[in-house]
Coordinates of C-alpha atoms and ligand atoms in Angstrom, one line a residue:
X1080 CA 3.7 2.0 20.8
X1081 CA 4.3 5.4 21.8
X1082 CA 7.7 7.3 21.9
X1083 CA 8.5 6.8 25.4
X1084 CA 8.0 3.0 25.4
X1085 CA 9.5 2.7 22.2
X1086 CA 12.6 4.4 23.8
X1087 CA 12.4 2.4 27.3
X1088 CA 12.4 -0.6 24.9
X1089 CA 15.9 0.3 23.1
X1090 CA 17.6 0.9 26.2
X1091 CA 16.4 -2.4 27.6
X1092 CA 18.2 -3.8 24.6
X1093 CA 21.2 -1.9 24.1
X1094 CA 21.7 -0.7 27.1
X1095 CA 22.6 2.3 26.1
X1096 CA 21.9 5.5 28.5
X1097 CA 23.0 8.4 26.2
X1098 CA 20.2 10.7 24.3
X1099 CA 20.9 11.1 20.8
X1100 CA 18.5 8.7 19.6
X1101 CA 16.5 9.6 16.3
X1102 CA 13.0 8.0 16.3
X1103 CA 10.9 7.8 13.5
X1104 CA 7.6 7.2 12.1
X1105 CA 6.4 5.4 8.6
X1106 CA 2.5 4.4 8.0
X1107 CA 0.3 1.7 5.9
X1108 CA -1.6 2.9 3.6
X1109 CA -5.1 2.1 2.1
X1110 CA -5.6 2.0 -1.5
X1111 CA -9.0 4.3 -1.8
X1112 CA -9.5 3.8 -5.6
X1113 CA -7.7 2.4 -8.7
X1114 CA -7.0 -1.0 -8.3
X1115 CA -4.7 -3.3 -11.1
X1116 CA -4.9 0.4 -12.5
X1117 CA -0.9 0.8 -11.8
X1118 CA 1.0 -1.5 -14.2
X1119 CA -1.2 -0.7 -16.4
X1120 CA 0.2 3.1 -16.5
X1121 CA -3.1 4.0 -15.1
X1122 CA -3.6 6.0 -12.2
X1123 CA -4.3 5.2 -8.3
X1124 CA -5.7 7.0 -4.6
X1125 CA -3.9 5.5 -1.8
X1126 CA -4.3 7.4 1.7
X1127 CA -2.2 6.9 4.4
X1128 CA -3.2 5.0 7.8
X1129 CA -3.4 5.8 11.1
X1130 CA -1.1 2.5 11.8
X1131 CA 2.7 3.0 11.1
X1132 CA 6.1 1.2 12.0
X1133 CA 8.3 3.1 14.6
X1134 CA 11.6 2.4 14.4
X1135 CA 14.4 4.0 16.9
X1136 CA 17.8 4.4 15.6
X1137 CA 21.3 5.5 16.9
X1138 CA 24.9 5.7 15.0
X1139 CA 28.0 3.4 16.4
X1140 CA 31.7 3.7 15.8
X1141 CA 32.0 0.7 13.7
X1142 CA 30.4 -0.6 10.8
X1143 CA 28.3 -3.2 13.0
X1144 CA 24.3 -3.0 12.5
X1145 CA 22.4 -4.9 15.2
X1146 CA 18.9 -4.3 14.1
X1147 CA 15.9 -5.4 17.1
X1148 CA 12.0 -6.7 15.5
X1149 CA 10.2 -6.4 18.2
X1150 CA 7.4 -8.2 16.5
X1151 CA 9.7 -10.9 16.0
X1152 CA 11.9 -10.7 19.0
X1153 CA 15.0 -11.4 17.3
X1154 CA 18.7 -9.4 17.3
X1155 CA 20.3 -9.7 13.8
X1156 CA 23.6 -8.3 13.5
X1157 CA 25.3 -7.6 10.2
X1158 CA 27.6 -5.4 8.1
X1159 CA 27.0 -2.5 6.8
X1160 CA 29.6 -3.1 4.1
X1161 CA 28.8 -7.0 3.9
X1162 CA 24.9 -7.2 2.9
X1163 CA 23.9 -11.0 2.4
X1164 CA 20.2 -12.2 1.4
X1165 CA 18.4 -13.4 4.5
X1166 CA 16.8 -16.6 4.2
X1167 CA 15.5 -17.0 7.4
X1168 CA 14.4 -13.7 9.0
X1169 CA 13.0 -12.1 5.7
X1170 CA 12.1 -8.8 7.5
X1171 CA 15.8 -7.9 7.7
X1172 CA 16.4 -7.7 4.3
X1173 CA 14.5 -5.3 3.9
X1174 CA 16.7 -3.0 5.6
X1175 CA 19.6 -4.2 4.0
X1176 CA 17.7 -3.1 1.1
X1177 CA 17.7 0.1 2.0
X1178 CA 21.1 0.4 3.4
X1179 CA 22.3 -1.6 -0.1
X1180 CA 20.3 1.5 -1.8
X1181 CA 21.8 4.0 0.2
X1182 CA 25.8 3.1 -0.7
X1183 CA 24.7 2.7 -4.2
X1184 CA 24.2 6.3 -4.5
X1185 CA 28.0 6.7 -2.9
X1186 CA 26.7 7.5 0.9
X1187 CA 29.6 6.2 3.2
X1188 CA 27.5 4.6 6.1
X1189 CA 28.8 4.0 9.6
X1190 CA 27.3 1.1 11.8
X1191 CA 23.9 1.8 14.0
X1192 CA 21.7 0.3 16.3
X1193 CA 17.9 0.2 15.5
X1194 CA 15.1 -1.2 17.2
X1195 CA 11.3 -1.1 15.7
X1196 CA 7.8 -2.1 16.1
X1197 CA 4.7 -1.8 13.5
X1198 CA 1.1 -2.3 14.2
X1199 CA -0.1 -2.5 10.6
X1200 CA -1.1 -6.1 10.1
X1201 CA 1.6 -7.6 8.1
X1202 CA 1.1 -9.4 4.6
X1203 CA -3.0 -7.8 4.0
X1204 CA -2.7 -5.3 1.7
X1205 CA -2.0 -2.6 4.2
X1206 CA 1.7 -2.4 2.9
X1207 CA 3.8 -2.9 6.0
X1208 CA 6.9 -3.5 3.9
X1209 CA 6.4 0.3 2.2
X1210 CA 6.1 1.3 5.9
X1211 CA 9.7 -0.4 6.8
X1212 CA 10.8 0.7 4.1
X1213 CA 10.2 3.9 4.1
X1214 CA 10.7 4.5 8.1
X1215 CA 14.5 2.8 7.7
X1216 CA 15.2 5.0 4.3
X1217 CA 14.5 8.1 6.8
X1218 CA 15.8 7.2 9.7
X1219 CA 19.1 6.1 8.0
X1220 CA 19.9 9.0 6.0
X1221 CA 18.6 11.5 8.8
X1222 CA 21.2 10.2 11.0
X1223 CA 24.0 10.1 8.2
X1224 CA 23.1 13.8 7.1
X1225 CA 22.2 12.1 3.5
X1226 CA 19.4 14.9 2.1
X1227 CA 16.6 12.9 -0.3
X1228 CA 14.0 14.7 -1.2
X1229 CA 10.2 12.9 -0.2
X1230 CA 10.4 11.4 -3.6
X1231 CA 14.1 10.3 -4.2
X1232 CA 13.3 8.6 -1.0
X1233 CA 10.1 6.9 -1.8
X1234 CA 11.8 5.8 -5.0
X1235 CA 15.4 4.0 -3.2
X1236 CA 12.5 2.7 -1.1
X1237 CA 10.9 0.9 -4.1
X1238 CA 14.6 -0.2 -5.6
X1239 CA 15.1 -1.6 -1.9
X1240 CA 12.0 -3.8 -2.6
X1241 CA 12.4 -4.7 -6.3
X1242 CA 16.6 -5.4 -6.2
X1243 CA 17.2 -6.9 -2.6
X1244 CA 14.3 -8.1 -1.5
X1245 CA 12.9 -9.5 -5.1
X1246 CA 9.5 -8.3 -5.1
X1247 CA 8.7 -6.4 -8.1
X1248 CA 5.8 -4.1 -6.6
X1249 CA 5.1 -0.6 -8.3
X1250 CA 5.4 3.0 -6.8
X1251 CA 2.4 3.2 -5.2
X1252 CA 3.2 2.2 -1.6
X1253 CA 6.5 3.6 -1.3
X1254 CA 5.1 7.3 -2.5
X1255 CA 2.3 7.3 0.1
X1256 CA 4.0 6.5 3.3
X1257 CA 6.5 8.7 2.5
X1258 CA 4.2 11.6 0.9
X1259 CA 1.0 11.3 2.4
X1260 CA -0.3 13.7 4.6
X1261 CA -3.1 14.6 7.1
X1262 CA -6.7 15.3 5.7
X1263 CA -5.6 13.8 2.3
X1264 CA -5.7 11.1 -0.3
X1265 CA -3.1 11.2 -3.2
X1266 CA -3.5 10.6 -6.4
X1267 CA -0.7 9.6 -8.6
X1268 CA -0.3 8.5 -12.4
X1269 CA 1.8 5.4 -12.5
X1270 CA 3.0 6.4 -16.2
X1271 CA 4.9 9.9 -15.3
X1272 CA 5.1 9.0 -10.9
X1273 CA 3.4 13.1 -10.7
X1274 CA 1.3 13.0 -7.7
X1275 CA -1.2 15.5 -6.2
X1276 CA -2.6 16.0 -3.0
X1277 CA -6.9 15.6 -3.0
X1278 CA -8.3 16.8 0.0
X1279 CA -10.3 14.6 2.5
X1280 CA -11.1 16.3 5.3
X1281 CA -15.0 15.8 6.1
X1282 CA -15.4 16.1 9.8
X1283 CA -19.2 13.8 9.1
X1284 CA -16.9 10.5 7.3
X1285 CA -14.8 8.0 8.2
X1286 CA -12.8 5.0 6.5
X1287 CA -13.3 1.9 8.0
X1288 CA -11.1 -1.5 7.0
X1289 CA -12.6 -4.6 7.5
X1290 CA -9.9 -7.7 7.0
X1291 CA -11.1 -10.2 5.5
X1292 CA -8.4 -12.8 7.1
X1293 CA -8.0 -14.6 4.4
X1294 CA -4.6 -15.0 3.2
X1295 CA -4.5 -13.6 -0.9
X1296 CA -3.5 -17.4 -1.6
X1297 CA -4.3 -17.0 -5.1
X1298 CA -2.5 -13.9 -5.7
X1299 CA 0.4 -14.3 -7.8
X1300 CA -0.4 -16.8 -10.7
X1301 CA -3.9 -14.6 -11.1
X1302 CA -2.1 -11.6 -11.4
X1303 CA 0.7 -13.0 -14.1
X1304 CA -2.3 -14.0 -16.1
X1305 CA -3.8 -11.1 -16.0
X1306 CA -0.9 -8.8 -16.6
X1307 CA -0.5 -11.0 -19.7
X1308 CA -4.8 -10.5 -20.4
X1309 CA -4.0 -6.4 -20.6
X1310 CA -1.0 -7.1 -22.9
X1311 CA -2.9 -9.1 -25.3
X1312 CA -5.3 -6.1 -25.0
X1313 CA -2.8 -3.5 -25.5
X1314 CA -0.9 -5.7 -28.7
X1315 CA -4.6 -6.0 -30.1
X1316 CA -5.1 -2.0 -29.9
X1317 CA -1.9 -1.1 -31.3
X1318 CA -2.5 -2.6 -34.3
X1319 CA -6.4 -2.0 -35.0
X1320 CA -6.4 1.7 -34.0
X1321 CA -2.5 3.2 -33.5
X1322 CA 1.0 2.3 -32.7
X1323 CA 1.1 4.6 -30.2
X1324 CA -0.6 2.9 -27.8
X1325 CA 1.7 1.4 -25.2
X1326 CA -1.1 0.4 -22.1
X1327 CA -4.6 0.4 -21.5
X1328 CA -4.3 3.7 -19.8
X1329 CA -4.5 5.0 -23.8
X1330 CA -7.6 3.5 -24.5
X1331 CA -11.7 4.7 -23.5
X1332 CA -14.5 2.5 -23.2
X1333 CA -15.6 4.0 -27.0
X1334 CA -13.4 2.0 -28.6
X1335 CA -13.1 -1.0 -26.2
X1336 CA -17.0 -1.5 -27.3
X1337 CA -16.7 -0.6 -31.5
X1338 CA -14.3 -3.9 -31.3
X1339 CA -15.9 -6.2 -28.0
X1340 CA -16.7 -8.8 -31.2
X1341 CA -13.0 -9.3 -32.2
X1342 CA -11.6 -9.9 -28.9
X1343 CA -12.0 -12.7 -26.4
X1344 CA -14.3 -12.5 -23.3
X1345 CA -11.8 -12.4 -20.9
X1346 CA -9.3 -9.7 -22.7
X1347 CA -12.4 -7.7 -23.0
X1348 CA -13.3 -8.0 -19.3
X1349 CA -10.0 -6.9 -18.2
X1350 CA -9.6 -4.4 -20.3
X1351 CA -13.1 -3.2 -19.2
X1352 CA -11.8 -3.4 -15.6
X1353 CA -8.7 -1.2 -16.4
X1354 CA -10.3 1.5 -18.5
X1355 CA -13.4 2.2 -16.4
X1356 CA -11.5 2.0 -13.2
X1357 CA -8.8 5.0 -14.6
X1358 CA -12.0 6.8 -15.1
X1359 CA -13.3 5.8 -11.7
X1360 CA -10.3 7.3 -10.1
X1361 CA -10.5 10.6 -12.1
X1362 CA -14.0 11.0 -11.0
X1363 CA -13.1 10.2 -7.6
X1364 CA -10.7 13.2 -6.9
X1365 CA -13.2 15.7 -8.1
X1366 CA -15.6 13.6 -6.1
X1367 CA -13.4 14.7 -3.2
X1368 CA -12.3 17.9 -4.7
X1369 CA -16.0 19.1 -4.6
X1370 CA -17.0 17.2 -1.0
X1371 CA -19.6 14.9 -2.2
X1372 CA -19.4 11.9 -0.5
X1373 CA -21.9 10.5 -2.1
X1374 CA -20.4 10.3 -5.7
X1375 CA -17.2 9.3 -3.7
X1376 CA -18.7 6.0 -2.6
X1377 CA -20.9 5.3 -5.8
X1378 CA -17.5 4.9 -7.3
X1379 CA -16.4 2.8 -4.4
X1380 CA -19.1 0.3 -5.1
X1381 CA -18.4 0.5 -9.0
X1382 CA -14.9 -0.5 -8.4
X1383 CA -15.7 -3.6 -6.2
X1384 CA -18.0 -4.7 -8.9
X1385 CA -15.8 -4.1 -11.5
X1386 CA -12.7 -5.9 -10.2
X1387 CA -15.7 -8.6 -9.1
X1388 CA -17.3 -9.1 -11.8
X1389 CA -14.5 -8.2 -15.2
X1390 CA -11.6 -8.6 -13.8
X1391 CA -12.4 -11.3 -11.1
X1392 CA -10.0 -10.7 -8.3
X1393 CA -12.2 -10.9 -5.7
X1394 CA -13.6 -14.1 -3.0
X1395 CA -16.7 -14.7 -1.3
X1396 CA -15.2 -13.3 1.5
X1397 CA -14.5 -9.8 -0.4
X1398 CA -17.7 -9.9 -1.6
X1399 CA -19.7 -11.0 1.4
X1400 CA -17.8 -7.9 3.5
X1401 CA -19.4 -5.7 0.6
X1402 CA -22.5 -7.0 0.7
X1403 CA -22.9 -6.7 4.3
X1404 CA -21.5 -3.3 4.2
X1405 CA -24.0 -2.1 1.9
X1406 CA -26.7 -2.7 4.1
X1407 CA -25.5 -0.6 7.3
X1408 CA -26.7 2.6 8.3
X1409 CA -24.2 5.5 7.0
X1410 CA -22.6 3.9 4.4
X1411 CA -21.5 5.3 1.5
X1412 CA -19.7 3.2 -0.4
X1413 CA -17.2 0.1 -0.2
X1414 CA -14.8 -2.5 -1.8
X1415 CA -12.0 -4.8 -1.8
X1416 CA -8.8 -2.7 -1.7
X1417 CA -5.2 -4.3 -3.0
X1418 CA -4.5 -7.2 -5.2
X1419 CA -7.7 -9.4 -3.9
X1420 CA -8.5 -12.8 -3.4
X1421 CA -8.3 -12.2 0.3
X1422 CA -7.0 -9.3 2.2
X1423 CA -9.3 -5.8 2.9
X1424 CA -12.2 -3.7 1.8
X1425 CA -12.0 0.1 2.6
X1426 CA -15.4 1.6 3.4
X1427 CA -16.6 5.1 3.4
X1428 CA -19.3 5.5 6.6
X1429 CA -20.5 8.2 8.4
X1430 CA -18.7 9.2 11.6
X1431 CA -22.3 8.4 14.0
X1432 CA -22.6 5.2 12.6
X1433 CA -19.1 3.6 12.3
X1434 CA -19.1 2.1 15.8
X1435 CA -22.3 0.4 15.0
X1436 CA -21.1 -0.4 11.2
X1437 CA -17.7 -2.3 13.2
X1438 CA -20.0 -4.3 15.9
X1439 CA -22.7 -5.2 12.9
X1440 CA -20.2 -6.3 10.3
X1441 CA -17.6 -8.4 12.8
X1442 CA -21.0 -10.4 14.0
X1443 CA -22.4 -10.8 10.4
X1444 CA -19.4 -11.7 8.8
X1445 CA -18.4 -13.9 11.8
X1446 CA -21.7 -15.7 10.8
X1447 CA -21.7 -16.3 7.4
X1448 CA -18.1 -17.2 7.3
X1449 CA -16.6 -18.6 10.7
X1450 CA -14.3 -16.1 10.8
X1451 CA -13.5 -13.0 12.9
X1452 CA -12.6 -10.0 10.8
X1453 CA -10.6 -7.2 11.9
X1454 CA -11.8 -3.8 11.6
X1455 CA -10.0 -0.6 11.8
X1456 CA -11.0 2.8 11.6
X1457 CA -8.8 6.0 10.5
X1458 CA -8.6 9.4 8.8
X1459 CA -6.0 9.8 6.3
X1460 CA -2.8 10.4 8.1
X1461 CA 0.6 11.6 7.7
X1462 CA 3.4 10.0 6.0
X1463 CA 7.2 9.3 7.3
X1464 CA 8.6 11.4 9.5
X1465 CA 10.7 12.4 13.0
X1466 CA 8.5 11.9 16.0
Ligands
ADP2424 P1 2.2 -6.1 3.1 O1 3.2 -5.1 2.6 O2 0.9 -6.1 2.3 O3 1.9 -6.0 4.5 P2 4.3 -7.9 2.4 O4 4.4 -9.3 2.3 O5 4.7 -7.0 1.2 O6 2.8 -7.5 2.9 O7 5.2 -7.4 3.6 C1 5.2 -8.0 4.8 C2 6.6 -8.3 5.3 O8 7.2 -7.0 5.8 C3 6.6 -9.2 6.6 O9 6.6 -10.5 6.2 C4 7.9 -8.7 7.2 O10 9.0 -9.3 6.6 C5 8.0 -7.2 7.0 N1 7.4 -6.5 8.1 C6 6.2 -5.8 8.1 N2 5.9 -5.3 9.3 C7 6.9 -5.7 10.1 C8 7.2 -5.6 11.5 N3 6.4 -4.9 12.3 N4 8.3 -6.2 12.0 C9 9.1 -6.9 11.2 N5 8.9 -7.1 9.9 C10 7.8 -6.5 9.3
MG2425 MG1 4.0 -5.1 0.6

């Protein structure tokens, strides 16, 4: 929705005819490369999207919040200085999140009005709750004067999500909508939370999104089990080879394979997943650094079959999308992207041919499956900031 409308909208609700309104801007991201790489202190390439939350915001003389979902058509009001745990409209805890954040830190925060619509398809993978996050954490302390630096920001976002909300989800996200920017991926290391810019600017590629539409039922017993798969990987390591080690990121494939015997299948398959994928990403960002889209999606396809076939977080779905994918004109490379069993893949395709690869894929998929996929297309865009 674009500025005007957004504002049109707020006065409808408010009814409010004065001007100093802030309105702001927070997008989804795609996760390029490094997947189930973060907990494991490994490293990651999310870009920002083209699809964002826009929320407008404007200070009142009490300490009375009356936040507007458009996408849920619902007022809630609340205190600023009386923050409760919403049962029933989850989406407004995460603003209290942030504004619970906020006074933590000793900011004194007056009421406001806000009033906010997203078009990043909520709950697949695209991380609309890093986008509300992120676009309330900004718009709040722009209004209230409260300086945070991109990162301090991205990181009260993340506390926002772990503490009020309850959902323990790493700093990946939270650094991308707030740091990304235009004609770049960013790679960050989970194990220090450095980041770096990696260019991705060729005018002859595009990434597309296909979602899959299917919910990542499966999602969170998988993932405890294999969280618990790397640490038995990680105890086994520290005692065979050095104490040191803390995570899989401190291991290579070398000594993974000198040991395969002594460990079981599946810790061996994970940790196969892990370390190749750390590697993957690495090898990505000169990939990019250097313009060659063709090692770029090699390593796209590597990942998929990793987290397919070792660490088995993918679905027929995931791995039909793929497989179409890899037989349409002008693409590079592709695979599931986020925690799997449902969700998106992220595909790299040439510019001439995307149209054709959207049409193509929607009908394939549509007939293998029975259902209707949604495909997006977008460069890497910018992160949070004042429209
Ligand atoms: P993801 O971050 O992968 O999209 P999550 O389950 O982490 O999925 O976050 C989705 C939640 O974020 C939604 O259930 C909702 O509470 C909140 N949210 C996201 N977008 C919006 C929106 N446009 N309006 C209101 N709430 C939203
Ligand atoms: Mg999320």
């Amino acid at each position: 929705m674009n500025k005007e409308l957004l504002l049109e909208n707020y006065q409808n609700t408010f009814k409010d005819t004065s001007l100093d309104k802030g309105v702001y801007a927070a997008p989804g991201r795609v996760n390029l490369i490094g997947e189930h790489t973060d907990y494991n202190d490994g490293f990651v390439m999310p870009m920002a999207i083209e699809k964002d939350i826009r929320m407008v915001i404007q200070l009142r003389n009490d300490k009375k919040v009356k936040a507007f979902s458009l996408d849920y058509d619902k007022v809630i009001e609340f205190k600023v200085d009386k923050l409760f745990y919403d049962k029933e409209n989850i989406w407004v805890n995460y603003i209290k999140g942030i504004i619970d954040e906020l006074q933590k830190l000793g900011n004194k925060l007056q009421g406001f009005n806000l009033l906010f619509t997203g078009n990043i398809p909520q709950g697949s993978g695209l991380s609309s709750s890093a986008a509300l996050e992120v676009v309330t954490a900004l718009a709040i302390s722009d209004l209230h004067n409260i300086n945070l630096e991109a990162v301090e920001l991205a990181l009260l976002a993340q506390r926002a999500e772990n503490n009020f909300v309850n959902v323990q989800c790493g700093i990946m996200d939270q650094y991308i909508s707030r740091l990304g920017q235009k004609d770049n991926a960013l790679l960050i290391d989970c194990r220090t939370n450095q980041y770096q810019l990696v260019p991705f600017a060729n005018e002859n590629y595009q990434i597309v999104i296909c979602n899959s539409k299917v919910e990542r039922g499966l999602v969170d017993s998988e993932y405890n089990k294999r969280r618990k798969e790397c640490n038995q990987a990680v105890e086994f390591f520290k005692q065979k080879i050095d104490e040191n080690i803390t995570a899989l990121r401190d291991l290579d494939l070398e000594s993974l394979e000198k040991y395969k015997a002594e460990l079981k299948k599946n810790v061996y398959k994970r940790a196969h997943h892990v370390i190749s994928e750390n590697q993957r990403v690495l090898d990505a960002k000169k990939a990019l650094e250097k313009n060659d889209m063709k090692e770029f999606g090699k390593l796209l396809y590597e990942s998929h079959q990793s987290l397919s076939a070792d660490y088995e977080v993918s679905s027929k779905e995931l791995d039909l999308l793929v497989e179409l994918a890899s037989r349409e004109k002008g693409v590079k490379g592709a695979r599931m992207t986020g925690a799997g069993f449902g969700g998106c893949t992220v595909n790299l395709v040439k510019k001439e041919f995307v149209n054709d690869f959207a049409e193509n894929i929607k009908k394939a998929y549509y007939q293998s499956s029975g259902i209707k996929a949604d495909i997006y297309i977008t460069d890497p865009a910018p992160g949070a900031r004042k429209l």
